[in-house]
Coordinates of C-alpha atoms and ligand atoms in Angstrom, one line a residue:
X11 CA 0.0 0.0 0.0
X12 CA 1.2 2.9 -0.8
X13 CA 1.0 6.3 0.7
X14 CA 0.0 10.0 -0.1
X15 CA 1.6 13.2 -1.2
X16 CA 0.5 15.7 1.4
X17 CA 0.0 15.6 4.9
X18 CA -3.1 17.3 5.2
X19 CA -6.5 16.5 2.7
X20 CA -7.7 20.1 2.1
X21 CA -8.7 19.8 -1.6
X22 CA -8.8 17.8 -5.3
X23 CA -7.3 20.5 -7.1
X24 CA -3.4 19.6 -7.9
X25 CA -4.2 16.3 -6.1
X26 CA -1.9 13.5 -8.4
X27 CA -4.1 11.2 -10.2
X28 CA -1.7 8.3 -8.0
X29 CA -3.1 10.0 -4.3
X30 CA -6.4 9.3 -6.0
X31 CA -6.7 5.7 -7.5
X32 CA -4.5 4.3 -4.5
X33 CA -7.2 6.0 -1.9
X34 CA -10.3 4.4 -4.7
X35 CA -8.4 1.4 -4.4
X36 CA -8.1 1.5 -0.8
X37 CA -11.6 2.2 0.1
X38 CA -12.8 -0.7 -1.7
X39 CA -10.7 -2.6 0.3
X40 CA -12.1 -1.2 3.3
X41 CA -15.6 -1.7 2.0
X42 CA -15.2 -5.0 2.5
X43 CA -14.7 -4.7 6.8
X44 CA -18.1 -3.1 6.3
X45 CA -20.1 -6.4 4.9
X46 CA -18.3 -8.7 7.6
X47 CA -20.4 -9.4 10.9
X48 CA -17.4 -7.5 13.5
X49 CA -17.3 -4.1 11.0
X50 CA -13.6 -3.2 13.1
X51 CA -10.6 -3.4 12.4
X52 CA -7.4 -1.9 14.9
X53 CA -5.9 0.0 12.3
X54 CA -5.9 3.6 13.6
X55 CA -5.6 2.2 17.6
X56 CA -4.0 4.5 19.8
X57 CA -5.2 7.6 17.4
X58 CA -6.9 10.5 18.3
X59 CA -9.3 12.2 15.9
X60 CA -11.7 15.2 16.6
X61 CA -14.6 16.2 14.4
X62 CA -15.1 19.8 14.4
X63 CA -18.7 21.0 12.5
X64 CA -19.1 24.4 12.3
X65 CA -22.4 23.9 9.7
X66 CA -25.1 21.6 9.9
X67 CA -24.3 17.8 8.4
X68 CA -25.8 14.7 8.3
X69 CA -23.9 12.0 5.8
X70 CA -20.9 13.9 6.1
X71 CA -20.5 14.1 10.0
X72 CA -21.8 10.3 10.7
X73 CA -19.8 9.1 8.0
X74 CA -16.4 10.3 9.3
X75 CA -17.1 9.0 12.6
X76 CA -18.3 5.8 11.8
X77 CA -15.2 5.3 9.7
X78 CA -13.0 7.0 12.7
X79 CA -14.8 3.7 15.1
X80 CA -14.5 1.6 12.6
X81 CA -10.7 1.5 12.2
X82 CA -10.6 2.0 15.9
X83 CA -9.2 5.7 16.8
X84 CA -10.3 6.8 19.7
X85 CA -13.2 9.8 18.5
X86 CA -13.9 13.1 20.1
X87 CA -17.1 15.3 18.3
X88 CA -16.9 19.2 18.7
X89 CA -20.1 21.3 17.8
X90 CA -19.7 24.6 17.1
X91 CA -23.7 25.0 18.2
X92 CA -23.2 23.8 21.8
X93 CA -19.8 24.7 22.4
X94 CA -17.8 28.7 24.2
X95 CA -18.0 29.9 20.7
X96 CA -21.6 31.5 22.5
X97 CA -20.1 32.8 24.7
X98 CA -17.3 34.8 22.6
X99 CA -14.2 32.7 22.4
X100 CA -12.8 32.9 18.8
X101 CA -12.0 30.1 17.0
X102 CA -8.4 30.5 17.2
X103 CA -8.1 29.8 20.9
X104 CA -11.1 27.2 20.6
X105 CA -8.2 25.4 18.0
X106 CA -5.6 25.8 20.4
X107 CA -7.3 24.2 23.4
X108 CA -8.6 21.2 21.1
X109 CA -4.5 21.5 19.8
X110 CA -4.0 21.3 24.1
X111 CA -5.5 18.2 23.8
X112 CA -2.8 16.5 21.8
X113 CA -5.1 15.4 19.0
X114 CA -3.9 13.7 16.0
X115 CA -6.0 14.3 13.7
X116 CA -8.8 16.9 13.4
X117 CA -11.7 16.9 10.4
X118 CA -13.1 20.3 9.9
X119 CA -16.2 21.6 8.2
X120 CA -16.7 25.4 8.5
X121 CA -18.7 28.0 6.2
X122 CA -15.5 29.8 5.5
X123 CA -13.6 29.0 1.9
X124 CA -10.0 28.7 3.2
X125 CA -10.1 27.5 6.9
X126 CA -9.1 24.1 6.6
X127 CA -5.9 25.7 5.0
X128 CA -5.6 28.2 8.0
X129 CA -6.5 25.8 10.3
X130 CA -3.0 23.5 9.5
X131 CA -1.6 26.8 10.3
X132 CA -2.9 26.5 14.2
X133 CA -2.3 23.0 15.0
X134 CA 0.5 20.1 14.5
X135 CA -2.3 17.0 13.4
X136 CA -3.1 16.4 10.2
X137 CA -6.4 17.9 9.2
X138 CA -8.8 16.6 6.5
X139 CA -11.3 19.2 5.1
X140 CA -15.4 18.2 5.4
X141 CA -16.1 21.2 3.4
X142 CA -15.2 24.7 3.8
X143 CA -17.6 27.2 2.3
X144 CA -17.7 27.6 -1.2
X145 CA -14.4 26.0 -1.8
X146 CA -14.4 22.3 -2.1
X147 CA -15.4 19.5 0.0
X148 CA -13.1 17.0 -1.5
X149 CA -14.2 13.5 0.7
X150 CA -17.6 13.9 -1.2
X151 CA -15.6 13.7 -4.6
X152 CA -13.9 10.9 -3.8
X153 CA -17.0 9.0 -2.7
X154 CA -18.5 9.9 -5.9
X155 CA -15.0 9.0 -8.1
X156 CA -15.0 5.4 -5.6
X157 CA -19.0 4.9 -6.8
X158 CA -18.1 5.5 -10.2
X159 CA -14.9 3.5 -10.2
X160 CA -16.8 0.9 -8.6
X161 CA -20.1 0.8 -10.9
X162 CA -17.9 1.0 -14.5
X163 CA -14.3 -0.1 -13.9
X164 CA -12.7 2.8 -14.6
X165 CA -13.2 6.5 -15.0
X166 CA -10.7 7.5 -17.8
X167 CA -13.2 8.9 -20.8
X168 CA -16.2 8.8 -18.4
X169 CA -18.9 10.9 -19.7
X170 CA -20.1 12.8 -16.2
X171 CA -22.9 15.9 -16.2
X172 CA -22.7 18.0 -13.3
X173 CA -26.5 19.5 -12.7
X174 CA -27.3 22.1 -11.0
X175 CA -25.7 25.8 -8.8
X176 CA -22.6 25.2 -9.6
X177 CA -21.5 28.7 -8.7
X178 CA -21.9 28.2 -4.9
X179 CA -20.9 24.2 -4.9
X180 CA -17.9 22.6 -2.9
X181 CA -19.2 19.1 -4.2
X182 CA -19.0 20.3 -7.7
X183 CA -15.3 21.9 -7.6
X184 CA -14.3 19.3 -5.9
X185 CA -16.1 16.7 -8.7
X186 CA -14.2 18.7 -11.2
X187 CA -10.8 18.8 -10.4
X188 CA -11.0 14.6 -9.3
X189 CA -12.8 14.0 -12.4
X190 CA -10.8 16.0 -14.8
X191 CA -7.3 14.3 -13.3
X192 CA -8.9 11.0 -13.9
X193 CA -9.3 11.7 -17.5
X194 CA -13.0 11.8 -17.2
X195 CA -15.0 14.2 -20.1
X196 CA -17.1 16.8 -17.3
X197 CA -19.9 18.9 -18.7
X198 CA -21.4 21.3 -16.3
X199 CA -25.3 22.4 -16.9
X200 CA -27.2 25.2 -14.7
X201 CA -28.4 28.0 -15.4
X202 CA -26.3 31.1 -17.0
X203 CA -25.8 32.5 -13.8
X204 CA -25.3 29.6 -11.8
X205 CA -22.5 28.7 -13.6
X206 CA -18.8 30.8 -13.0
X207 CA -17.6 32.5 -15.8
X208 CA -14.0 31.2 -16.6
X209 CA -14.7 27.5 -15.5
X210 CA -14.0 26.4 -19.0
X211 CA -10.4 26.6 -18.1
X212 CA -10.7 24.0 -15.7
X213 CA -11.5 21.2 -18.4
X214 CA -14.8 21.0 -18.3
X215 CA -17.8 21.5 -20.7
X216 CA -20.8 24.0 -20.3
X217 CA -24.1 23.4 -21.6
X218 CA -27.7 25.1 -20.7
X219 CA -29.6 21.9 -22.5
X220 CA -30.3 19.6 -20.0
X221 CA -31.9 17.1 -22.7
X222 CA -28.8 17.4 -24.7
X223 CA -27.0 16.9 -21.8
X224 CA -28.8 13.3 -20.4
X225 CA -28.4 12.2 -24.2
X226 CA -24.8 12.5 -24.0
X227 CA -24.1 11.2 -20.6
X228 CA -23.3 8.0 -19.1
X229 CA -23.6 9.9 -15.2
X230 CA -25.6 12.7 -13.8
X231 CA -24.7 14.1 -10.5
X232 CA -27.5 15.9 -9.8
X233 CA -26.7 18.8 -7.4
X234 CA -29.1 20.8 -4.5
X235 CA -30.7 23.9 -5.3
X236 CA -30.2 25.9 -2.2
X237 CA -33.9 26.9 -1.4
X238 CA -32.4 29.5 0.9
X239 CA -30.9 31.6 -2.4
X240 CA -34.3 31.5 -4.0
X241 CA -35.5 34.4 -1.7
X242 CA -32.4 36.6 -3.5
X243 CA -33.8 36.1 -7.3
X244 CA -31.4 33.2 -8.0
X245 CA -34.0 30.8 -8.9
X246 CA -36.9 32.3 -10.3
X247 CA -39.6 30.2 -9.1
X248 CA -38.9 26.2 -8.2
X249 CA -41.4 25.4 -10.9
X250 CA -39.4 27.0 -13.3
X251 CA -36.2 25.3 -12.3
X252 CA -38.1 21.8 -12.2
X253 CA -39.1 22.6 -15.8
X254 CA -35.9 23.6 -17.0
X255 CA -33.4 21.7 -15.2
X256 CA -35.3 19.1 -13.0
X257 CA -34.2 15.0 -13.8
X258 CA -38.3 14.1 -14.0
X259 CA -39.1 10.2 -14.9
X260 CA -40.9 11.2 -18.0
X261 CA -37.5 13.2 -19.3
X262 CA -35.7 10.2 -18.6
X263 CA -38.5 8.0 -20.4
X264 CA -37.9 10.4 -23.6
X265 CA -34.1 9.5 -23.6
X266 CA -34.4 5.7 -23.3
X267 CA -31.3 5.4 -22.3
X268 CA -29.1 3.4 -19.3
X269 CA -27.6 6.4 -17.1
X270 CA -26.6 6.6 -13.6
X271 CA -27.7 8.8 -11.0
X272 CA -25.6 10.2 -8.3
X273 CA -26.7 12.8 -5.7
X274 CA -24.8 13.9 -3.4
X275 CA -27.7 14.8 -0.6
X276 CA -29.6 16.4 0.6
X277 CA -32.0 15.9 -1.9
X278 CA -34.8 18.4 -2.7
X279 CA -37.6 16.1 -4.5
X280 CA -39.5 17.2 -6.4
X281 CA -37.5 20.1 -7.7
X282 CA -33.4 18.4 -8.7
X283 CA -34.2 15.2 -9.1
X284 CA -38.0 13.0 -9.0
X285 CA -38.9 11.2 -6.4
X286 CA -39.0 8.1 -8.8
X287 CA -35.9 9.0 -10.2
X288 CA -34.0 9.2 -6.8
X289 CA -35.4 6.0 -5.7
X290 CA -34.8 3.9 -9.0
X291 CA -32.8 1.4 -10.2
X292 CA -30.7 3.6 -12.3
X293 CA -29.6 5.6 -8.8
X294 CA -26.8 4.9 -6.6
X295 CA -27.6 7.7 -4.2
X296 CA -27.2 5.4 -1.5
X297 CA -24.5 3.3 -2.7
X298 CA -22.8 6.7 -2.1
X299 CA -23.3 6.6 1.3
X300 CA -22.2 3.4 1.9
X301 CA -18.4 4.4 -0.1
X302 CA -18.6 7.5 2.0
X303 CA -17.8 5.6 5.0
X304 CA -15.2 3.2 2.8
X305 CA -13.4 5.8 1.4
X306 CA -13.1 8.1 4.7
X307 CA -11.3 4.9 6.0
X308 CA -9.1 5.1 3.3
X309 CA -8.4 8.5 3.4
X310 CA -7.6 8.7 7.4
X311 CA -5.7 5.6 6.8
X312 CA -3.7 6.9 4.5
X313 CA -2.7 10.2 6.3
X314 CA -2.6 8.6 9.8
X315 CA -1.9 5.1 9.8
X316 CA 1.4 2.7 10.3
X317 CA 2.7 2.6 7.1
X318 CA 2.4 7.0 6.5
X319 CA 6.2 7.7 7.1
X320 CA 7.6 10.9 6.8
X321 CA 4.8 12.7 6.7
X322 CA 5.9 15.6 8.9
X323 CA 8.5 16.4 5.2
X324 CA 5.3 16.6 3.4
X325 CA 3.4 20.0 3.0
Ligands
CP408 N1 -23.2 15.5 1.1 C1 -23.0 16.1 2.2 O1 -22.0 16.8 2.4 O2 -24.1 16.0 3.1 P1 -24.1 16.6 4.6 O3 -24.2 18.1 4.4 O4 -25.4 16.1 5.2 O5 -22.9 16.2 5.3

């Protein structure tokens, strides 16, 4: 087994395609502790890991510390909600008592674009970014690259559609820069001013046809409208998005075609993505899940277990 390039795991972009395939391959290896009847293994013993959520998360939050218990570090969960941030302390000296704490490891999501990165300027352990703002939220991609890797063998010449806001999407910068290193063909579709001007430059594909879009895909990732931006004339109506951009059964039935779903929660139905789309055969939203947990064992295995040497050299 090999081992990865950086210390930290802040973001896709600039990640080698070799930091990628061996943590794909090494999730599916841990997949399988997951199907046997004792789901441990005593890999990370003797590690400390904290969970620090600054923003709400379900899959995200459970995922990491199932995979944290299930290679057997020792797990400490920080909420920003119940925690002295209330009462004033800033999150610089609420880093430095959790850094008190000799912790090896600490997993961070946090609205701000850039904290993980300041945050391995505060503390010693190695920390893994859960999403940071707008920026990228880089174990979500690799779930999705491990499902896709997974469901078709490779991803080299893959033909992925990413649907939806990309403008204020971690999930899909993160999708991008995994995808595009894989050698995976990425077209992005949203509307005009969902989607950043200049992303062309990244590799990727822009198109405003969602129908032309499904025909040319083998995979849509299916992304949230954020119902929250709809009060600040971002999305017009949701009827109108549904209409325009929606993944409805019947304009799947009008492509006839096999195509994978992916989405990476949570899920608005009715508006994204059909309620019988979501929960048909052609969807492996919850397969998702399950590689979510795989490939966070992979990933803190990597960076914090026996065979990571030298580490402290690495940036
Ligand atoms: N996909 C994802 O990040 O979901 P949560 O916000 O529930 O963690």
């Amino acid at each position: 087994m090999g081992v990865l390039s950086t210390k930290h795991f802040i973001k896709l972009e600039g990640a080698p395609k070799e930091d990628i395939q061996h943590l794909i391959d090494t999730g599916l290896m841990f997949k399988e502790v997951l199907d046997r009847p004792i789901k441990k293994v005593p890999s990370l013993t003797g590690k400390n890991v904290v969970n620090l959520f600054f923003e709400n998360s379900t899959r995200t939050r459970m995922s990491f510390e199932l995979a944290e218990k299930r290679l057997s570090a020792d797990v400490t969960n920080f909420s920003a909600s119940s925690s002295s941030l209330n009462k004033g302390e800033s999150f610089k000296d609420t880093i430095q008592n959790i850094h008190a704490m000799k912790m090896d490891c600490v997993v961070m999501r946090h609205p701000v674009p850039g904290s993980c990165l300041q945050l391995t300027k505060y503390v010693d352990a190695i920390v893994i970014n859960a999403g940071d703002g707008k920026h990228e939220h880089p174990t979500q991609a690799m779930l999705d690259m491990m499902s896709l890797y997974e469901k078709f063998g490779y991803l080299k010449g893959l033909k992925v559609a990413i649907i939806g806001d990309i403008s204020h999407s971690r999930v899909a910068l993160s999708n991008i820069h995994g995808l595009i290193t894989m050698g995976a063909e990425v077209t992005l579709c949203g509307p005009p001013h969902l989607i950043p001007i200049g992303i062309k430059e990244l590799g990727v594909s822009v198109s405003h046809d969602v129908d032309e879009v499904v025909e040319w895909a083998d995979v849509l990732n299916i992304l949230r409208i954020q119902r929250e931006r709809m009060g600040v004339g971002l999305i017009p109506s949701v009827r109108e998005y549904r209409d325009f951009f929606g993944i409805t059964q019947e304009r799947l039935n009008r492509h006839k075609k096999e195509i994978v779903i992916m989405h990476p929660g949570p899920m608005n139905r009715g508006v994204e993505i059909d309620s019988s789309v979501a929960d048909g055969d052609q969807a492996i939203i919850l397969d998702q899940v399950l590689n979510g947990v795989a490939v966070r064992m992979s990933i803190l295995y990597s960076l914090l277990g026996p065979e990571e040497e030298g580490k402290d050299e690495k940036k």
